Amino acid sequence: MLPWMMNTAAGSNSESYMTISINNVVCNYSLPMHVDLRKFALNSWNCSYDRTGSILTKQKRHPGCHVKVYNSGKVYIVGCKSEAASRQAARSVGREIQKIMGKTDQKVCLRKFRINNILATCKFPFGILIDQVNRKYPKETYYEPELTVGLIWRMTEPKASVRIHTTGTIVVTGATSEADVSLAVEKIYGYVKDFQCDISKIHHPAPRKRKPVINEEFSNIKRQRYEFGDDDGEDETGVDQIFDDENEINDF
Amino acid sequence: MASLTCPRHPDAHLVEDHRAGDIICPECGVVVGDRLVDVGTEWRSFSNERSGTDPSRVGAPENPILGTGDLSTSIMVGFGASESSQGLANAQRKNTNNTERQLNQALGIIRDMSERIHLTRPIQDSAAKVFKQILDSKALRGRSNEAQAAACLYFACRKEGVPRTFKEICAVSRVSKRDIGKCFKLILKTLETSIEQITSADFMSRFCGNLNLHVSVQAAATRIAKKAVELDLVAGRSPISIAAAAIYMASQASTEKRSAKEIGEIAGAAEQTVRQTYKLLLPRVRELFPQEFKFDTPIEQLPSS
């Protein structure tokens, strides 16, 4: 999460944080060796090896991501929440492959580690009049209200594609580094702050469906389970089995 | 070549007599030029006549879109023709250029679609021109002909200032809205043009006409939509939904009431969307209606959803 301080609209002096949250980092690299996928599948956990596709897919818990390994040594990692986590996952997978292939004595480097894509979202505290933005910048933007809800701004410098919505949500895709992401958001802010509008006019949350009332303690435990980086040991309890079916809650 | 003049009245404007093929001076009646070649059609053929031979010795007029100077002959084979003529047609089909064939096919598709939604000839020609351009640029390779043709038609309508919604084009074509949208995006990129955004006013006359609404209702709906956009009540809504909601409001206040479902069907918007957008317009309803509007149902009794 990159905290980013800035002043809110209407010249008020109160500062509000606009956090850019990075949702997905996609990276790939290649190892300078042939990987025996079958051996890897038999010796590692939480993976599936599809012989027809000749790809091994693995799901890592910590940091949470999906990994695809090819027998040429190429590895693709999808789903990390930050560049550093992505790098860490890459190294841990590399280490695992090294151990399983028995090359522990040799030095194995990650060749051509490259971050392909970073997806990040940010919410501006004001609404945006995207049809006017489209009129002002027809070359860089694309807005078709019948086709997409948001306006798409293709930036060349830094290379990214930004989706801007009327509610003020900004989605940056295609960036190659976190610095690029924040640069892109800053640039967009510069263009878009002239087209602000009152967010209460736009945001009409749909009436929420009433969910059945569950015991608060249990629901808290269930939510905790999915937070990575906290306590890894807790997910092996049988707690999840009880709460798969909300109707079957007994009085524990 | 010196123009013909009557020897006695050089300033007289000469009259042409088609039946005799003469040029006559109206002042004195002297025949100044004769044996004029009639450049009209030699024979006329009617579609209801089923005569065996068509004596016309010329073909269709030259089509500038298909390429000038293309004086080649194309073999048309009717149903149940002899084997030799079918062989001839096949041979020609093998030899034709792929682009020519695609262009002809696409032209047929565009004419077909345009006839169904009653688009005028200039729009069809514009669409054909666009198609030729993207065919030459090879940018939309791999997309089906129908998708390309439909996207060209949509682009031509937009460019001429009479946009049709994607759903309307979808209705006369067998391509999905998604494919047309993708092709349209590629066309914009290839031609590097930007076109005007759609506004609610573009669709008012068509939607109101299809719903058989009176002109006053249409005018009121147009004004409601315009005012709503100015007052920023409907930020973030598609212009189609705004138009539909404005028509709903105007029709509910007049003698000719239409339900949200009917309007949604004509406009291509979901009934729920029409109702939701209508709810956004309700708070400032007094400012939206024009001054001279005759209310059949007063504002207080307008439906709340």
Coordinates of C-alpha atoms in Angstrom, one line a residue:
Chain A
M1 CA 0.0 0.0 0.0
L2 CA 1.5 3.3 -1.0
P3 CA 0.1 6.1 1.2
W4 CA -0.1 9.2 -0.9
M5 CA -1.0 12.5 0.8
M6 CA -2.9 15.1 -0.9
N7 CA -5.3 17.9 -0.4
T8 CA -9.0 17.2 -0.9
A9 CA -11.0 19.3 -3.3
A10 CA -12.7 22.6 -2.6
G11 CA -9.5 24.1 -1.2
S12 CA -10.1 22.7 2.3
N13 CA -6.9 22.3 4.3
S14 CA -7.7 18.9 5.7
E15 CA -5.4 16.3 4.1
S16 CA -6.7 12.9 3.2
Y17 CA -4.8 9.9 2.3
M18 CA -5.5 8.4 -1.1
T19 CA -4.1 5.0 -0.9
I20 CA -3.1 3.2 -4.0
S21 CA -3.7 -0.5 -3.4
I22 CA -1.8 -2.9 -5.6
N23 CA -4.0 -5.9 -6.3
N24 CA -1.9 -8.0 -8.6
V25 CA 1.7 -8.3 -9.7
V26 CA 2.5 -10.6 -12.6
C27 CA 6.1 -11.6 -13.2
N28 CA 8.2 -14.2 -15.0
Y29 CA 11.7 -15.5 -15.1
S30 CA 13.6 -18.5 -16.3
L31 CA 15.9 -20.9 -14.6
P32 CA 18.9 -22.0 -16.4
M33 CA 18.1 -25.7 -16.1
H34 CA 15.6 -28.2 -17.3
V35 CA 13.0 -29.0 -14.7
D36 CA 11.6 -32.4 -14.3
L37 CA 8.0 -31.6 -13.6
R38 CA 6.9 -35.0 -12.5
K39 CA 9.6 -35.2 -9.9
F40 CA 8.7 -31.7 -8.8
A41 CA 5.0 -32.6 -8.5
L42 CA 5.7 -35.6 -6.5
N43 CA 8.0 -33.9 -4.1
S44 CA 6.2 -30.6 -3.5
W45 CA 2.9 -29.8 -2.1
N46 CA -0.2 -28.0 -3.3
C47 CA 0.6 -28.4 -6.9
S48 CA -1.1 -30.0 -9.9
Y49 CA 0.7 -31.4 -12.9
D50 CA -1.3 -31.7 -16.1
R51 CA 0.6 -34.0 -18.5
T52 CA -1.4 -33.0 -21.5
G53 CA -0.5 -29.3 -21.1
S54 CA 2.9 -30.1 -19.7
I55 CA 2.6 -27.3 -17.2
L56 CA 2.9 -27.6 -13.5
T57 CA 0.7 -25.2 -11.5
K58 CA 1.4 -24.5 -7.9
Q59 CA -0.4 -22.4 -5.4
K60 CA 1.8 -20.7 -2.8
R61 CA 0.3 -19.7 0.5
H62 CA 2.9 -17.3 1.7
P63 CA 3.1 -14.9 -0.2
G64 CA -0.2 -16.0 -1.7
C65 CA 0.1 -16.5 -5.5
H66 CA -0.2 -18.9 -8.3
V67 CA 2.9 -20.3 -10.0
K68 CA 3.2 -21.9 -13.4
V69 CA 6.3 -23.9 -14.1
Y70 CA 7.4 -25.2 -17.5
N71 CA 9.9 -27.9 -18.0
S72 CA 12.1 -25.5 -19.9
G73 CA 12.7 -23.7 -16.6
K74 CA 10.4 -20.8 -17.3
V75 CA 8.3 -19.7 -14.3
Y76 CA 5.3 -17.4 -14.3
I77 CA 4.0 -16.0 -11.0
V78 CA 0.6 -14.3 -10.7
G79 CA -1.2 -12.9 -7.8
C80 CA 1.3 -11.3 -5.5
K81 CA 0.3 -8.1 -3.8
S82 CA 3.6 -6.2 -4.2
E83 CA 6.8 -6.2 -6.1
A84 CA 8.8 -7.3 -3.1
A85 CA 6.4 -10.2 -2.4
S86 CA 6.6 -11.2 -6.0
R87 CA 10.4 -11.3 -5.9
Q88 CA 10.3 -13.3 -2.7
A89 CA 7.9 -15.8 -4.2
A90 CA 10.1 -16.1 -7.2
R91 CA 13.1 -16.8 -5.1
S92 CA 11.3 -19.3 -2.9
V93 CA 10.1 -21.2 -5.9
G94 CA 13.5 -21.1 -7.5
R95 CA 15.0 -22.5 -4.3
E96 CA 12.4 -25.3 -4.1
I97 CA 13.1 -26.3 -7.7
Q98 CA 16.8 -26.2 -6.9
K99 CA 16.4 -28.5 -4.0
I100 CA 14.2 -31.0 -5.8
M101 CA 16.4 -31.2 -8.8
G102 CA 19.3 -31.9 -6.5
K103 CA 21.4 -28.9 -7.6
T104 CA 21.9 -27.6 -4.2
D105 CA 25.6 -27.4 -4.6
Q106 CA 25.4 -25.2 -7.7
K107 CA 24.6 -21.6 -7.8
V108 CA 21.2 -21.1 -9.5
C109 CA 20.2 -17.6 -10.5
L110 CA 16.9 -16.3 -11.7
R111 CA 17.5 -15.2 -15.2
K112 CA 15.6 -12.3 -16.7
F113 CA 13.3 -11.6 -13.9
R114 CA 10.7 -9.3 -15.3
I115 CA 7.6 -7.8 -13.9
N116 CA 5.1 -7.9 -16.6
N117 CA 2.0 -6.2 -15.2
I118 CA 0.9 -4.5 -12.1
L119 CA -2.8 -3.9 -11.4
A120 CA -3.6 -1.3 -8.9
T121 CA -6.7 0.6 -7.8
C122 CA -7.1 3.9 -6.2
K123 CA -10.2 5.9 -5.2
F124 CA -10.2 9.7 -5.6
P125 CA -12.4 11.4 -3.0
F126 CA -14.4 13.2 -5.7
G127 CA -16.6 12.1 -8.6
I128 CA -15.3 12.6 -12.1
L129 CA -17.2 13.8 -15.2
I130 CA -15.8 11.4 -17.7
D131 CA -17.7 12.6 -20.7
Q132 CA -16.1 16.0 -20.4
V133 CA -12.6 14.4 -19.9
N134 CA -13.2 12.5 -23.1
R135 CA -14.2 15.7 -24.9
K136 CA -11.1 17.5 -23.7
Y137 CA -8.6 14.7 -24.5
P138 CA -10.0 12.8 -27.4
K139 CA -6.6 11.4 -28.5
E140 CA -5.5 9.7 -25.3
T141 CA -8.9 8.6 -24.1
Y142 CA -11.6 6.2 -25.2
Y143 CA -15.1 6.3 -23.8
E144 CA -18.0 4.5 -25.2
P145 CA -20.8 4.6 -22.6
E146 CA -22.6 1.8 -24.4
L147 CA -19.6 -0.5 -24.2
T148 CA -17.7 0.2 -21.0
V149 CA -18.6 1.8 -17.8
G150 CA -15.4 3.7 -17.4
L151 CA -13.1 5.8 -19.6
I152 CA -9.9 4.2 -20.7
W153 CA -6.8 6.4 -20.8
R154 CA -3.8 5.0 -22.5
M155 CA -0.6 6.6 -21.2
T156 CA 2.7 6.3 -23.0
E157 CA 4.9 7.7 -20.3
P158 CA 4.8 5.7 -18.0
K159 CA 3.3 2.9 -20.1
A160 CA 0.0 2.1 -18.5
S161 CA -3.6 1.9 -19.2
V162 CA -5.9 3.6 -16.7
R163 CA -9.6 3.1 -16.3
I164 CA -11.4 6.1 -14.8
H165 CA -14.9 5.8 -13.5
T166 CA -17.4 8.4 -12.5
T167 CA -17.3 7.3 -8.9
G168 CA -13.7 8.3 -8.7
T169 CA -12.2 4.9 -8.9
I170 CA -9.0 4.6 -10.8
V171 CA -7.7 1.3 -12.0
V172 CA -4.2 1.2 -13.4
T173 CA -3.2 -1.8 -15.5
G174 CA -0.1 -2.7 -17.5
A175 CA 2.4 -0.8 -15.4
T176 CA 5.7 -2.4 -14.9
S177 CA 6.8 -1.1 -11.5
E178 CA 5.2 0.4 -8.4
A179 CA 6.9 3.7 -9.1
D180 CA 5.3 3.8 -12.5
V181 CA 1.9 3.2 -10.9
S182 CA 2.2 6.1 -8.5
L183 CA 3.5 8.3 -11.4
A184 CA 0.5 7.3 -13.5
V185 CA -1.9 8.1 -10.7
E186 CA -0.3 11.5 -10.1
K187 CA -0.5 12.3 -13.8
I188 CA -4.1 11.3 -14.0
Y189 CA -4.9 13.4 -10.9
G190 CA -3.4 16.3 -12.7
Y191 CA -5.6 15.9 -15.7
V192 CA -8.8 14.9 -13.9
K193 CA -9.0 17.4 -11.0
D194 CA -10.6 20.0 -13.3
F195 CA -13.5 17.7 -13.9
Q196 CA -14.6 17.1 -10.4
C197 CA -18.1 16.7 -9.3
D198 CA -19.9 15.9 -6.1
I199 CA -19.7 12.3 -5.4
S200 CA -23.0 12.1 -3.7
K201 CA -24.7 12.7 -7.0
I202 CA -23.2 9.7 -8.5
H203 CA -22.8 7.0 -6.0
H204 CA -26.1 5.3 -5.4
P205 CA -25.4 2.1 -3.6
A206 CA -27.9 -0.6 -4.3
P207 CA -29.9 -1.8 -1.3
R208 CA -28.1 -4.6 0.3
K209 CA -29.7 -8.0 0.5
R210 CA -30.3 -9.1 4.1
K211 CA -28.0 -11.8 5.1
P212 CA -28.9 -14.3 7.8
V213 CA -27.6 -13.3 11.2
I214 CA -24.6 -15.4 12.3
N215 CA -22.8 -15.5 15.6
E216 CA -20.3 -12.7 15.5
E217 CA -17.4 -14.6 17.0
F218 CA -17.5 -17.3 14.5
S219 CA -17.7 -15.0 11.6
N220 CA -14.6 -13.2 12.8
I221 CA -12.6 -16.3 12.8
K222 CA -13.7 -17.1 9.3
R223 CA -12.5 -13.8 8.0
Q224 CA -9.2 -14.0 9.7
R225 CA -8.3 -17.1 7.9
Y226 CA -7.8 -15.4 4.6
E227 CA -5.4 -12.8 5.8
F228 CA -1.9 -13.8 4.7
G229 CA 1.1 -12.9 6.6
D230 CA -0.6 -13.1 9.9
D231 CA -0.7 -16.5 11.6
D232 CA 0.1 -19.2 9.2
G233 CA -0.4 -22.1 11.6
E234 CA -4.1 -21.5 12.2
D235 CA -5.4 -22.6 8.8
E236 CA -4.9 -26.2 9.5
T237 CA -7.7 -26.5 12.1
G238 CA -11.0 -28.0 11.1
V239 CA -12.8 -24.6 11.5
D240 CA -13.5 -24.2 7.8
Q241 CA -15.5 -27.3 7.7
I242 CA -18.1 -26.0 10.1
F243 CA -18.7 -22.8 8.2
D244 CA -19.0 -24.0 4.7
D245 CA -22.7 -24.2 5.1
E246 CA -24.0 -21.2 7.0
N247 CA -27.3 -22.9 7.7
E248 CA -25.7 -25.7 9.6
I249 CA -24.2 -23.7 12.4
N250 CA -24.7 -25.6 15.7
D251 CA -24.4 -24.0 19.0
F252 CA -20.7 -24.4 19.6
Chain B
M1 CA -16.1 22.8 -79.8
A2 CA -18.1 25.9 -80.4
S3 CA -21.5 25.8 -78.8
L4 CA -24.5 25.8 -81.0
T5 CA -26.3 29.1 -81.5
C6 CA -29.1 30.1 -83.7
P7 CA -27.8 32.2 -86.6
R8 CA -30.5 34.8 -86.2
H9 CA -30.7 34.8 -82.4
P10 CA -27.3 34.2 -80.9
D11 CA -28.5 35.0 -77.4
A12 CA -31.4 32.7 -77.4
H13 CA -31.4 29.7 -75.0
L14 CA -31.8 26.6 -77.2
V15 CA -34.4 24.0 -76.4
E16 CA -33.8 20.3 -76.8
D17 CA -36.5 18.1 -78.3
H18 CA -35.9 14.5 -77.1
R19 CA -38.4 12.8 -79.3
A20 CA -36.9 14.0 -82.6
G21 CA -33.4 14.5 -81.3
D22 CA -33.2 18.1 -82.4
I23 CA -32.1 21.3 -80.8
I24 CA -34.5 24.2 -81.7
C25 CA -34.3 27.9 -81.2
P26 CA -37.5 29.0 -79.4
E27 CA -37.6 32.4 -81.0
C28 CA -37.9 31.5 -84.6
G29 CA -38.2 27.7 -84.6
V30 CA -35.1 27.0 -86.6
V31 CA -33.6 23.5 -86.0
V32 CA -30.0 24.3 -85.1
G33 CA -28.7 20.9 -84.4
D34 CA -30.1 17.5 -85.3
R35 CA -29.4 13.8 -85.0
L36 CA -28.6 14.1 -81.3
V37 CA -27.5 10.9 -79.7
D38 CA -29.9 10.0 -76.9
V39 CA -27.7 9.0 -73.9
G40 CA -30.6 7.6 -71.9
T41 CA -31.2 3.9 -71.4
E42 CA -31.8 1.8 -74.5
W43 CA -34.1 -0.7 -72.9
R44 CA -35.8 -0.7 -69.5
S45 CA -36.3 -4.0 -67.7
F46 CA -38.9 -4.4 -65.0
S47 CA -38.6 -6.7 -62.1
N48 CA -42.1 -8.2 -62.5
E49 CA -41.5 -9.3 -66.1
R50 CA -40.2 -12.7 -66.5
S51 CA -39.1 -12.5 -70.1
G52 CA -36.4 -14.9 -71.1
T53 CA -33.8 -12.4 -72.3
D54 CA -32.8 -9.0 -71.0
P55 CA -32.0 -6.9 -74.1
S56 CA -30.1 -4.3 -72.1
R57 CA -26.6 -4.1 -73.4
V58 CA -25.1 -2.2 -70.5
G59 CA -24.7 -3.3 -66.9
A60 CA -25.0 -1.5 -63.6
P61 CA -23.6 2.0 -63.2
E62 CA -20.0 2.4 -62.1
N63 CA -19.5 2.0 -58.4
P64 CA -16.7 4.3 -57.2
I65 CA -16.3 2.4 -54.0
L66 CA -15.5 -0.9 -55.7
G67 CA -12.6 0.7 -57.5
T68 CA -12.7 2.8 -60.6
G69 CA -11.9 1.5 -64.0
D70 CA -13.0 -2.0 -63.1
L71 CA -14.6 -3.0 -66.3
S72 CA -14.4 -6.7 -65.8
T73 CA -17.4 -9.0 -66.2
S74 CA -18.6 -11.2 -63.4
I75 CA -20.4 -14.4 -64.1
M76 CA -23.8 -14.8 -62.3
V77 CA -25.3 -18.2 -62.3
G78 CA -29.0 -18.7 -61.6
F79 CA -30.5 -21.5 -59.7
G80 CA -30.6 -24.8 -61.6
A81 CA -28.3 -23.6 -64.4
S82 CA -26.3 -26.0 -66.6
E83 CA -23.1 -27.5 -65.4
S84 CA -20.9 -25.6 -67.8
S85 CA -22.0 -22.2 -66.6
Q86 CA -21.5 -23.2 -63.0
G87 CA -18.0 -24.4 -63.9
L88 CA -17.4 -21.0 -65.5
A89 CA -18.6 -19.2 -62.4
N90 CA -16.4 -21.4 -60.2
A91 CA -13.4 -20.7 -62.4
Q92 CA -14.0 -17.0 -62.0
R93 CA -14.5 -17.3 -58.3
K94 CA -11.1 -19.0 -58.0
N95 CA -9.4 -16.3 -59.9
T96 CA -10.9 -13.3 -58.1
N97 CA -8.8 -11.4 -55.6
N98 CA -9.7 -12.1 -52.0
T99 CA -10.1 -8.5 -51.2
E100 CA -12.5 -8.0 -54.2
R101 CA -14.6 -10.8 -53.1
Q102 CA -14.6 -9.7 -49.4
L103 CA -15.5 -6.2 -50.5
N104 CA -18.4 -7.4 -52.6
Q105 CA -19.7 -9.6 -49.9
A106 CA -19.4 -6.9 -47.3
L107 CA -21.2 -4.4 -49.5
G108 CA -24.1 -6.9 -49.8
I109 CA -24.2 -7.3 -46.0
I110 CA -24.1 -3.5 -45.5
R111 CA -27.0 -3.0 -48.0
D112 CA -28.9 -5.8 -46.4
M113 CA -28.6 -4.3 -42.9
S114 CA -29.3 -0.8 -44.0
E115 CA -32.5 -1.8 -45.7
R116 CA -33.8 -3.3 -42.5
I117 CA -33.3 -0.2 -40.5
H118 CA -34.1 2.2 -43.4
L119 CA -30.7 3.9 -43.6
T120 CA -30.2 6.2 -46.5
R121 CA -27.9 5.7 -49.4
P122 CA -25.2 8.2 -48.4
I123 CA -24.7 6.3 -45.1
Q124 CA -24.4 3.0 -46.9
D125 CA -21.8 4.5 -49.2
S126 CA -19.9 6.0 -46.3
A127 CA -19.9 2.6 -44.6
A128 CA -18.6 0.9 -47.8
K129 CA -15.9 3.5 -48.1
V130 CA -14.8 2.9 -44.5
F131 CA -14.8 -0.8 -45.1
K132 CA -12.6 -0.4 -48.1
Q133 CA -10.2 1.7 -46.1
I134 CA -9.9 -0.9 -43.3
L135 CA -9.6 -3.7 -45.8
D136 CA -6.7 -2.0 -47.4
S137 CA -5.0 -1.4 -44.1
K138 CA -5.5 -5.1 -43.1
A139 CA -6.0 -4.1 -39.5
L140 CA -9.1 -6.1 -38.9
R141 CA -7.8 -9.3 -40.3
G142 CA -9.2 -12.3 -38.7
R143 CA -12.5 -10.7 -37.8
S144 CA -15.5 -12.0 -39.5
N145 CA -16.9 -10.1 -42.5
E146 CA -20.2 -9.5 -40.8
A147 CA -18.5 -8.0 -37.7
Q148 CA -16.4 -5.7 -39.8
A149 CA -19.4 -4.6 -41.9
A150 CA -21.6 -4.0 -38.8
A151 CA -18.8 -2.0 -37.2
C152 CA -18.4 0.1 -40.4
L153 CA -22.1 0.7 -40.5
Y154 CA -22.1 1.9 -36.9
F155 CA -19.1 4.1 -37.6
A156 CA -20.8 5.6 -40.6
C157 CA -23.9 6.4 -38.7
R158 CA -21.9 8.0 -36.0
K159 CA -19.9 10.1 -38.4
E160 CA -22.9 11.4 -40.3
G161 CA -24.4 12.6 -37.1
V162 CA -27.3 10.1 -36.9
P163 CA -25.9 7.5 -34.5
R164 CA -27.6 4.1 -34.0
T165 CA -27.1 2.3 -30.8
F166 CA -25.1 -0.8 -30.8
K167 CA -28.1 -2.8 -29.9
E168 CA -29.9 -1.5 -33.0
I169 CA -27.1 -2.6 -35.2
C170 CA -27.0 -5.9 -33.4
A171 CA -30.6 -6.5 -34.1
V172 CA -30.0 -6.5 -37.9
S173 CA -26.8 -8.3 -37.8
R174 CA -25.9 -11.7 -36.5
V175 CA -22.8 -10.6 -34.7
S176 CA -22.7 -10.0 -30.9
K177 CA -22.5 -6.5 -29.5
R178 CA -19.1 -7.4 -28.0
D179 CA -17.6 -8.3 -31.4
I180 CA -19.0 -5.1 -33.0
G181 CA -17.6 -3.1 -30.2
K182 CA -14.2 -4.6 -30.6
C183 CA -14.2 -4.0 -34.3
F184 CA -15.3 -0.5 -33.8
K185 CA -12.5 0.2 -31.4
L186 CA -10.0 -1.2 -34.0
I187 CA -11.5 1.0 -36.7
L188 CA -11.1 4.1 -34.6
K189 CA -7.5 3.1 -34.0
T190 CA -6.8 2.4 -37.7
L191 CA -8.4 5.5 -39.1
E192 CA -7.0 7.5 -36.2
T193 CA -10.2 9.6 -36.1
S194 CA -12.1 10.6 -33.1
I195 CA -15.8 11.0 -33.3
E196 CA -18.4 12.9 -31.4
Q197 CA -19.8 11.4 -28.3
I198 CA -23.4 10.3 -28.4
T199 CA -26.0 12.5 -26.7
S200 CA -29.5 11.8 -25.8
A201 CA -30.9 14.2 -28.3
D202 CA -29.7 12.1 -31.2
F203 CA -32.1 9.3 -30.4
M204 CA -35.1 11.2 -29.3
S205 CA -36.8 11.5 -32.6
R206 CA -36.3 7.8 -33.4
F207 CA -37.4 6.5 -30.1
C208 CA -40.4 8.8 -29.8
G209 CA -41.4 7.9 -33.4
N210 CA -41.3 4.2 -32.7
L211 CA -43.4 4.8 -29.6
N212 CA -45.9 6.9 -31.6
L213 CA -45.6 9.9 -29.3
H214 CA -46.7 13.3 -30.2
V215 CA -44.2 16.0 -31.1
S216 CA -44.9 17.9 -28.0
V217 CA -44.0 14.9 -25.9
Q218 CA -40.8 14.5 -27.9
A219 CA -39.8 18.1 -27.4
A220 CA -40.5 17.9 -23.7
A221 CA -38.4 14.7 -23.4
T222 CA -35.5 16.3 -25.3
R223 CA -35.6 19.3 -23.0
I224 CA -35.8 17.1 -19.9
A225 CA -32.7 15.1 -21.0
K226 CA -30.8 18.3 -21.8
K227 CA -31.6 19.9 -18.6
A228 CA -30.8 16.8 -16.6
V229 CA -27.3 16.6 -18.1
E230 CA -26.8 20.3 -17.4
L231 CA -27.9 20.0 -13.8
D232 CA -25.7 17.0 -13.5
L233 CA -28.4 14.8 -12.0
V234 CA -27.5 11.8 -14.0
A235 CA -23.8 11.7 -14.0
G236 CA -22.4 8.4 -15.0
R237 CA -25.5 7.2 -16.8
S238 CA -25.4 6.2 -20.4
P239 CA -27.1 8.7 -22.7
I240 CA -29.5 6.0 -23.9
S241 CA -30.7 5.4 -20.3
I242 CA -31.1 9.2 -19.8
A243 CA -33.1 9.4 -23.1
A244 CA -35.3 6.5 -22.0
A245 CA -36.0 8.0 -18.6
A246 CA -36.7 11.4 -20.1
I247 CA -39.2 9.9 -22.5
Y248 CA -40.8 7.9 -19.6
M249 CA -41.2 11.1 -17.6
A250 CA -42.6 13.1 -20.5
S251 CA -45.0 10.4 -21.6
Q252 CA -46.3 9.8 -18.1
A253 CA -47.1 13.5 -17.7
S254 CA -48.9 13.7 -21.0
T255 CA -51.9 11.9 -22.5
E256 CA -49.9 9.3 -24.2
K257 CA -48.5 7.2 -21.4
R258 CA -46.0 4.5 -22.1
S259 CA -44.7 2.0 -19.6
A260 CA -41.1 1.7 -18.7
K261 CA -41.0 -1.8 -20.2
E262 CA -42.1 -0.5 -23.7
I263 CA -39.6 2.3 -23.6
G264 CA -36.9 0.0 -22.5
E265 CA -37.6 -2.4 -25.4
I266 CA -37.5 0.4 -28.0
A267 CA -34.4 2.0 -26.5
G268 CA -32.5 -1.1 -25.8
A269 CA -32.3 -0.4 -22.1
A270 CA -33.4 -2.6 -19.3
E271 CA -36.6 -1.7 -17.6
Q272 CA -34.9 -1.5 -14.2
T273 CA -32.3 1.0 -15.6
V274 CA -35.1 3.2 -17.0
R275 CA -36.8 3.2 -13.6
Q276 CA -33.6 3.9 -11.7
T277 CA -32.6 6.8 -14.0
Y278 CA -36.1 8.1 -13.7
K279 CA -35.8 8.1 -9.9
L280 CA -32.7 10.3 -10.3
L281 CA -34.7 12.8 -12.3
L282 CA -37.6 13.0 -10.0
P283 CA -36.2 15.3 -7.2
R284 CA -35.8 18.3 -9.6
V285 CA -38.7 17.5 -11.8
R286 CA -40.2 21.0 -11.9
E287 CA -37.1 22.5 -13.5
L288 CA -36.8 19.8 -16.1
F289 CA -40.1 20.2 -17.9
P290 CA -40.5 23.1 -20.4
Q291 CA -42.6 26.0 -19.4
E292 CA -45.3 25.6 -21.9
F293 CA -45.9 21.9 -21.3
K294 CA -49.5 20.8 -20.9
F295 CA -49.7 18.4 -18.0
D296 CA -52.3 15.7 -18.3
T297 CA -51.0 14.2 -15.1
P298 CA -49.8 16.9 -12.8
I299 CA -46.3 16.7 -11.4
E300 CA -47.4 15.6 -7.9
Q301 CA -49.1 12.5 -9.4
L302 CA -46.2 11.3 -11.5
P303 CA -45.2 7.7 -10.6
S304 CA -42.5 7.5 -8.1
S305 CA -40.6 4.7 -9.9

